[in-house]
mmCIF file of C-alpha atoms in Angstrom:
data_model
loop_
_atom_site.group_PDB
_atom_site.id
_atom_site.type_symbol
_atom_site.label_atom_id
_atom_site.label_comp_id
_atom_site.label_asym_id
_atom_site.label_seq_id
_atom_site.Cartn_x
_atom_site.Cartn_y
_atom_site.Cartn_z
ATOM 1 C CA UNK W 1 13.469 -0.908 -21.486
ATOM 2 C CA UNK W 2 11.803 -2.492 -18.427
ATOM 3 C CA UNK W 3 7.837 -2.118 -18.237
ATOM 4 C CA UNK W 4 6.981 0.966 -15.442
ATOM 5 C CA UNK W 5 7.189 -0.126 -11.531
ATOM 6 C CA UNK W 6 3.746 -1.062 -10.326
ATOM 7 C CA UNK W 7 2.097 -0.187 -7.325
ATOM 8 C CA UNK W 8 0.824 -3.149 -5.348
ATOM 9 C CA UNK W 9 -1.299 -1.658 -2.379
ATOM 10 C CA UNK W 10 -2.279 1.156 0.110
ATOM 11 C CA UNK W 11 -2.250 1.149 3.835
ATOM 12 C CA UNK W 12 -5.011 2.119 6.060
ATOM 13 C CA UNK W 13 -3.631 2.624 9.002
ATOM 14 C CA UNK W 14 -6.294 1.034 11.932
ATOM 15 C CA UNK W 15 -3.956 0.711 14.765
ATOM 16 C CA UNK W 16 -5.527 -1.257 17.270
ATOM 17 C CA UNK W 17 -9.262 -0.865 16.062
ATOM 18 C CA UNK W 18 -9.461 -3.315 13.395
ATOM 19 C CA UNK W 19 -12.626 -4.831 14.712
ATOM 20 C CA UNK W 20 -14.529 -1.707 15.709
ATOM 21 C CA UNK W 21 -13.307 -0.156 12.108
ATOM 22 C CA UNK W 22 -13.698 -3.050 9.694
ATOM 23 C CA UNK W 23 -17.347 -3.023 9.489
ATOM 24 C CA UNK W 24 -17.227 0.620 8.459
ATOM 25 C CA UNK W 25 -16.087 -0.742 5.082
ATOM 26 C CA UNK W 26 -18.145 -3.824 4.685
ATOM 27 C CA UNK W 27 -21.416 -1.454 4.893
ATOM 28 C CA UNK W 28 -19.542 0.649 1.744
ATOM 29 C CA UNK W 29 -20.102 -2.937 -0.219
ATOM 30 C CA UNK W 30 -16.427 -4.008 0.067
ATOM 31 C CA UNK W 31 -15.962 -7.737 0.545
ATOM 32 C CA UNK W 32 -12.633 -8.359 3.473
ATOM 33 C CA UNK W 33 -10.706 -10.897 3.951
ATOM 34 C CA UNK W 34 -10.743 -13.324 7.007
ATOM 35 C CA UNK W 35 -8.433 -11.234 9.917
ATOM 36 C CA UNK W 36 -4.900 -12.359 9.721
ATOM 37 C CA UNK W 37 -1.666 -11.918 12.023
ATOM 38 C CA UNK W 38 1.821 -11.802 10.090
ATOM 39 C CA UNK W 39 4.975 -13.033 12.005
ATOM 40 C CA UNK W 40 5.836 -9.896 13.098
ATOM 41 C CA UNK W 41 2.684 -9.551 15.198
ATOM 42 C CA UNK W 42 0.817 -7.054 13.162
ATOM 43 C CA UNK W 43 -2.669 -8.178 11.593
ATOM 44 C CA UNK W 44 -4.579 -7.461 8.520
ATOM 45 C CA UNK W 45 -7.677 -7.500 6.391
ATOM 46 C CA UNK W 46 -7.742 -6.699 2.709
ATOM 47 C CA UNK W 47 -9.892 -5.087 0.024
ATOM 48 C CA UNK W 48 -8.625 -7.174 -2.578
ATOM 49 C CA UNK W 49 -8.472 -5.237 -6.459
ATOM 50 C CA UNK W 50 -7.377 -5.274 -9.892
ATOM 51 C CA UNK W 51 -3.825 -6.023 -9.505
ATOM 52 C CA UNK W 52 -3.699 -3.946 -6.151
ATOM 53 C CA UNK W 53 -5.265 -4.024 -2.435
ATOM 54 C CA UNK W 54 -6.408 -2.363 0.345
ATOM 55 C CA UNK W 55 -4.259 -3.116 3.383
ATOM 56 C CA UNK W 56 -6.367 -2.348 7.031
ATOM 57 C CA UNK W 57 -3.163 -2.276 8.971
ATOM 58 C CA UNK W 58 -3.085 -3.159 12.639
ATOM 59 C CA UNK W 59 -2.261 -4.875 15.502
ATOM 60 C CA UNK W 60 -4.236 -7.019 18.726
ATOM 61 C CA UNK W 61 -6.168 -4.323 21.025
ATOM 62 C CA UNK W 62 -4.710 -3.978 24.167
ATOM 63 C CA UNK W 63 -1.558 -4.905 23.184
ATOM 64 C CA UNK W 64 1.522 -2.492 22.291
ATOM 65 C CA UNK W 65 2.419 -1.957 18.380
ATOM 66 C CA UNK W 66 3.903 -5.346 17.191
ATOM 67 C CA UNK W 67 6.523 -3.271 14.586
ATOM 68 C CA UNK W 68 8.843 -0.271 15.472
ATOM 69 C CA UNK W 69 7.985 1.131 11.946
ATOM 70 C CA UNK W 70 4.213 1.312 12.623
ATOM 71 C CA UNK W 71 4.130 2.013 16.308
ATOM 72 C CA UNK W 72 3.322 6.095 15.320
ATOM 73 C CA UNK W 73 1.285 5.783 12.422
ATOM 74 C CA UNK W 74 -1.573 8.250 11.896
ATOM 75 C CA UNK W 75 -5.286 6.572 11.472
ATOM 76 C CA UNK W 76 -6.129 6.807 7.575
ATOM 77 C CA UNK W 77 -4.338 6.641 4.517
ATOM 78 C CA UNK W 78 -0.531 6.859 5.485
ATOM 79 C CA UNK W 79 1.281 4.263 3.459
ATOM 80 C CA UNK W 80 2.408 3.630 -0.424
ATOM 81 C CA UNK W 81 3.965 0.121 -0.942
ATOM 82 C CA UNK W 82 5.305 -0.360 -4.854
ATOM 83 C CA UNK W 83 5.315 -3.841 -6.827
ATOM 84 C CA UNK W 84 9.179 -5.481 -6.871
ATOM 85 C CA UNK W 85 9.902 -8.553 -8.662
ATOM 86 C CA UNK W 86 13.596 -8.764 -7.469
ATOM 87 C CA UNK W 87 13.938 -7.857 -3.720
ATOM 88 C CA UNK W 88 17.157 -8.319 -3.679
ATOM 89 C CA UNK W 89 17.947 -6.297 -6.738
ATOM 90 C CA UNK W 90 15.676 -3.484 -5.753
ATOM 91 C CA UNK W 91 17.506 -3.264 -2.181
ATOM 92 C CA UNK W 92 21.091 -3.190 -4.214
ATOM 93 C CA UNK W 93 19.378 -0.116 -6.357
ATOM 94 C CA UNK W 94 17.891 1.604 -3.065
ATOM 95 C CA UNK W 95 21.128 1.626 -1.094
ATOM 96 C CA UNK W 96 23.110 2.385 -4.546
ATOM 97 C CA UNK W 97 20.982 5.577 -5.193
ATOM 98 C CA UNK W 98 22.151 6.486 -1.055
ATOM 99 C CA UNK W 99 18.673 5.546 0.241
ATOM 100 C CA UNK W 100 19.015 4.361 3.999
ATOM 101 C CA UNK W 101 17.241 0.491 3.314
ATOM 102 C CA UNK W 102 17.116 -2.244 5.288
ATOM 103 C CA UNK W 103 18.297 -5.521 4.176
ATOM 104 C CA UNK W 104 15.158 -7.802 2.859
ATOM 105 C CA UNK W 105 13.095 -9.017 5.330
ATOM 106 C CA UNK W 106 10.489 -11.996 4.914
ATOM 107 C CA UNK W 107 6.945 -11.445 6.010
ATOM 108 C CA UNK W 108 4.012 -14.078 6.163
ATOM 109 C CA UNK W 109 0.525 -14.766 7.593
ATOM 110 C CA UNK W 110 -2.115 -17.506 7.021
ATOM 111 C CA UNK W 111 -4.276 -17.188 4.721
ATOM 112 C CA UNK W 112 -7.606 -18.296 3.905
ATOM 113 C CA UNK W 113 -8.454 -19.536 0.389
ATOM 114 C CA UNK W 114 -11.922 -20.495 -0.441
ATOM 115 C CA UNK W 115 -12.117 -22.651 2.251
ATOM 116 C CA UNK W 116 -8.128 -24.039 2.504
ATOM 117 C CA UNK W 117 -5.277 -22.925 4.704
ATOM 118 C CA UNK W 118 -2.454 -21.657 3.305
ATOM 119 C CA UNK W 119 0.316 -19.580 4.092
ATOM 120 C CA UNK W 120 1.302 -16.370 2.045
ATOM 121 C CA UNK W 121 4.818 -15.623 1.547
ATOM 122 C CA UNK W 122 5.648 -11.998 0.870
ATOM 123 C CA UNK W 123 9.883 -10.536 0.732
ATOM 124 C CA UNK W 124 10.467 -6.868 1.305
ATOM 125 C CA UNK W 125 12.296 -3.757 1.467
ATOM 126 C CA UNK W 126 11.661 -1.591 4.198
ATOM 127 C CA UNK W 127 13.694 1.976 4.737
ATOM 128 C CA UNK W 128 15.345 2.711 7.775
ATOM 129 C CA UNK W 129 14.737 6.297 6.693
ATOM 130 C CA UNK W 130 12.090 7.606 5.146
ATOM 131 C CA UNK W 131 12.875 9.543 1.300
ATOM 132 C CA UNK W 132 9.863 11.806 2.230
ATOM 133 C CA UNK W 133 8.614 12.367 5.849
ATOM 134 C CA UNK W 134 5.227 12.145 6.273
ATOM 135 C CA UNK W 135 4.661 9.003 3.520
ATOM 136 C CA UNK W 136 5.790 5.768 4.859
ATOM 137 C CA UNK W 137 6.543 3.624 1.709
ATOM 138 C CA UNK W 138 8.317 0.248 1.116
ATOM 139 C CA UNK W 139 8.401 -2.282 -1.984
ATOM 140 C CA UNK W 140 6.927 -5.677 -1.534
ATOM 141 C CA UNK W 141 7.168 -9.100 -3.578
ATOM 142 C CA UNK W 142 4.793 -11.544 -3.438
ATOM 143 C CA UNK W 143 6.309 -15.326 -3.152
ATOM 144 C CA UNK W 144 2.556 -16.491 -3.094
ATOM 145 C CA UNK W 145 0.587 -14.062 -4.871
ATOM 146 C CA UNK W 146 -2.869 -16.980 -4.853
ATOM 147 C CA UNK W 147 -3.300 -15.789 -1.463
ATOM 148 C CA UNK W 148 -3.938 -12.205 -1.959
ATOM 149 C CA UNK W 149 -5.423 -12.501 -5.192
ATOM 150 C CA UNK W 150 -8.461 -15.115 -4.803
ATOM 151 C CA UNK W 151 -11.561 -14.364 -7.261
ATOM 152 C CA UNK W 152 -13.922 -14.813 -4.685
ATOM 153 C CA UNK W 153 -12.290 -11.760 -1.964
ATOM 154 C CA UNK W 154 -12.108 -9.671 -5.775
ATOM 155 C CA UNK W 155 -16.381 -9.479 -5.954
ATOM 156 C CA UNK W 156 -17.297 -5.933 -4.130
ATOM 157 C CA UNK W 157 -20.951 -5.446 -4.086
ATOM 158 C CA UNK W 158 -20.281 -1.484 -4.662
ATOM 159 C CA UNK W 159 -18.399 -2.509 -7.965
ATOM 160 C CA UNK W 160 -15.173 -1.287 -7.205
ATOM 161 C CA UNK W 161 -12.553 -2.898 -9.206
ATOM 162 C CA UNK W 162 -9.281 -1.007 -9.173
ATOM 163 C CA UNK W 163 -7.142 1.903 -7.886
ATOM 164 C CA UNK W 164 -7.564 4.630 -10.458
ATOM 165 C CA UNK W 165 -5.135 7.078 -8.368
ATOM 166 C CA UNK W 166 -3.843 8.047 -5.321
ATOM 167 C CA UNK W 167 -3.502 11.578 -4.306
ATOM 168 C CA UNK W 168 -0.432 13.673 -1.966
ATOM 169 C CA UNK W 169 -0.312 16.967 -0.806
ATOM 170 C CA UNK W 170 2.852 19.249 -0.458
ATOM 171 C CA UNK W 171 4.188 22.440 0.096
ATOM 172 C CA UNK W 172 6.566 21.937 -2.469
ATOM 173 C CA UNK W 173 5.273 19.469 -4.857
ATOM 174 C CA UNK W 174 7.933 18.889 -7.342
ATOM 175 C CA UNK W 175 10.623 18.184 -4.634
ATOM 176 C CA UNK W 176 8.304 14.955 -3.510
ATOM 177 C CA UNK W 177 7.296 13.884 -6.998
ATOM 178 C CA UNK W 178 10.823 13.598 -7.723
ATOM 179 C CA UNK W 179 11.847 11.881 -4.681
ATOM 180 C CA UNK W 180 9.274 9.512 -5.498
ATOM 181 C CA UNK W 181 10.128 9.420 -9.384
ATOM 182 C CA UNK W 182 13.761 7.785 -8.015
ATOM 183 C CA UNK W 183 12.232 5.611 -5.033
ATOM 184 C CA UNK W 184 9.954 3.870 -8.375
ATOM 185 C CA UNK W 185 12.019 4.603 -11.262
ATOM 186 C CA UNK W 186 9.151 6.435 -12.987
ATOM 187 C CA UNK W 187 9.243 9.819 -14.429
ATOM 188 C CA UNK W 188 7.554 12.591 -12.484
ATOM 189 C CA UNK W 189 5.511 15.166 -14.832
ATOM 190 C CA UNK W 190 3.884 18.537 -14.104
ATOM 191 C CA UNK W 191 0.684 17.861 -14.091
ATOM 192 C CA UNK W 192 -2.384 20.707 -13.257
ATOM 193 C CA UNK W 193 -2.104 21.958 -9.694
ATOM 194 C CA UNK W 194 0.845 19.329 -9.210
ATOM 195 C CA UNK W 195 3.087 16.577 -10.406
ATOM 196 C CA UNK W 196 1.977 13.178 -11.701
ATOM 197 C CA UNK W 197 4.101 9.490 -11.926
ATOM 198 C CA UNK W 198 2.550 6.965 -13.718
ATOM 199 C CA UNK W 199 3.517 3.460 -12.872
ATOM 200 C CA UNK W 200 1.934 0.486 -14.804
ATOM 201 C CA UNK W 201 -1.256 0.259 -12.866
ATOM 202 C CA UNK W 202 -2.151 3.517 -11.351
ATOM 203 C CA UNK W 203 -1.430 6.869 -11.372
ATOM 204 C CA UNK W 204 0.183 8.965 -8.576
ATOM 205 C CA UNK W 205 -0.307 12.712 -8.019
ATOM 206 C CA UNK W 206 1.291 15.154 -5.242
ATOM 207 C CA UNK W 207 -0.925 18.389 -5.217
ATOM 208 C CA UNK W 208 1.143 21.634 -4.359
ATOM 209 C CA UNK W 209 -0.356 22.883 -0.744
ATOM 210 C CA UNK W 210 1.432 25.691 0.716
ATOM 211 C CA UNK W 211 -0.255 25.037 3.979
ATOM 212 C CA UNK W 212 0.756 21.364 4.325
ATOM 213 C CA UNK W 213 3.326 21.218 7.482
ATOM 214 C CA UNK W 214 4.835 17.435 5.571
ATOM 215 C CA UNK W 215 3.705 15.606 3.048
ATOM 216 C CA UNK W 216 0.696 13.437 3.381
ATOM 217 C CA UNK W 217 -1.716 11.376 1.712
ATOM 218 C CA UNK W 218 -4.843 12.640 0.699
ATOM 219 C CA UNK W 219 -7.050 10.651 -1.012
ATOM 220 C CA UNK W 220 -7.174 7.096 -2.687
ATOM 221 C CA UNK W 221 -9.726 6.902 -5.979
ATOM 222 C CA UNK W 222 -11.456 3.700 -7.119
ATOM 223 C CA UNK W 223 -12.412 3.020 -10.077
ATOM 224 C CA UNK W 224 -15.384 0.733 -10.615
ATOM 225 C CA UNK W 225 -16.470 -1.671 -13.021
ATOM 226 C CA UNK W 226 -18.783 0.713 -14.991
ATOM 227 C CA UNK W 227 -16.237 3.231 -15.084
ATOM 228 C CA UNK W 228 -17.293 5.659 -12.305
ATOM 229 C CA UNK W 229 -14.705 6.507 -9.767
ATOM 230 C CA UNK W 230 -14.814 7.832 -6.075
ATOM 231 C CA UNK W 231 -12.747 8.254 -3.153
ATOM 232 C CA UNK W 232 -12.412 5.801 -0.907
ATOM 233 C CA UNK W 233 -14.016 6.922 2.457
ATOM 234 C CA UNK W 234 -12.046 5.225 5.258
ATOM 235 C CA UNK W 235 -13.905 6.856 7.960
ATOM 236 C CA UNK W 236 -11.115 7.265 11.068
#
């Protein structure tokens, strides 16, 4: 049996206030990376964790959204993006199990690493469609994974070392856990007021909330080194 899909990181969506929003989370005690701009014209910082990130999603002010799929994305927490290994093979499963997925696409971006220049290589697998409205999510393999993952962009002076959860809300609960127990390939379980997945790093759980028009994203909890957790406070 193959070890659970892993969940590789969250989006913040910024839009075009990157700058203005950035320090917002350097005075909580996360370290960023250096500002980056993929190929496709969005840009990026990171809050780089245990086997997961942070992604402060944008693109240049003044300037229109760089990708269709972004172009309407709420501020805040508004994307999941899961862990492949095998683009290719996860696209064949996607479109197998009738998902509408686009074919793999390569994204990259320069990249800054302890001084050199280097250019980080990621494959992934976008849907044309979304499996639940209201939750963008895609899978993403990393080609150069030393360019995300640098020990020195990993020290947060707030401690915060991984993703403990990440938390949905629903009107109907079970129906979105189990759309995204076949998106990941992980069992969805009831779970208190909800439904849980676990994948291999973190946990998942969608909250049932009668008064939620779509799904959406709630809340993202750290964990840090000492143990304590909190939620993330993105501040838009």
């Amino acid at each position: 049996m193959s070890d659970p899909t892993e969940f590789d990181h969250a989006v913040v969506m910024v839009r075009d206030r990157l700058d203005a929003v950035a320090p917002h989370f350097e005075r909580q005690g996360f370290r960023l990376s250096d500002l980056a701009v993929h190929n496709l014209g969005s840009c990026n910082r990171l809050i780089v964790l245990d086997s997961t990130y942070i992604e402060l999603l944008g693109w240049p002010p003044g300037a229109p959204p760089a990708r269709k799929e972004i172009a309407d994305s709420p501020f805040g927490l508004e994307a999941l993006v899961f862990r492949t290994h095998d683009a290719e093979g996860t696209y064949r499963r996607l479109r197998d199990a009738g998902y509408a997925v686009n074919p793999v696409q390569e994204l990259t971006r320069p990249a800054q690493v302890d001084g050199r220049e280097m250019q980080a290589r990621f494959h992934t697998v976008r849907f044309a469609q979304q499996p639940v409205p209201g939750i963008r999510m895609y899978f993403c393999r990393h080609l150069t994974p030393e360019c995300v993952w640098a020990p020195s962009l990993m020290a947060h002076a707030n401690g915060a070392l991984r993703i403990h959860r990440i938390e949905a809300r629903a009107a109907d609960a079970e129906a979105v856990a189990r759309q995204l127990a076949l998106v990941t390939d992980v069992a969805a379980e009831p779970a208190g007021d909800g439904w849980d997945l676990t994948l291999g790093n973190m946990r998942l759980h969608v909250a049932a909330d009668a008064g939620a028009a779509q799904p959406v994203l709630s809340a993202l909890v750290l964990e840090n080194r000492d143990g304590a957790r909190h939620t993330l406070n993105t501040g838009l």
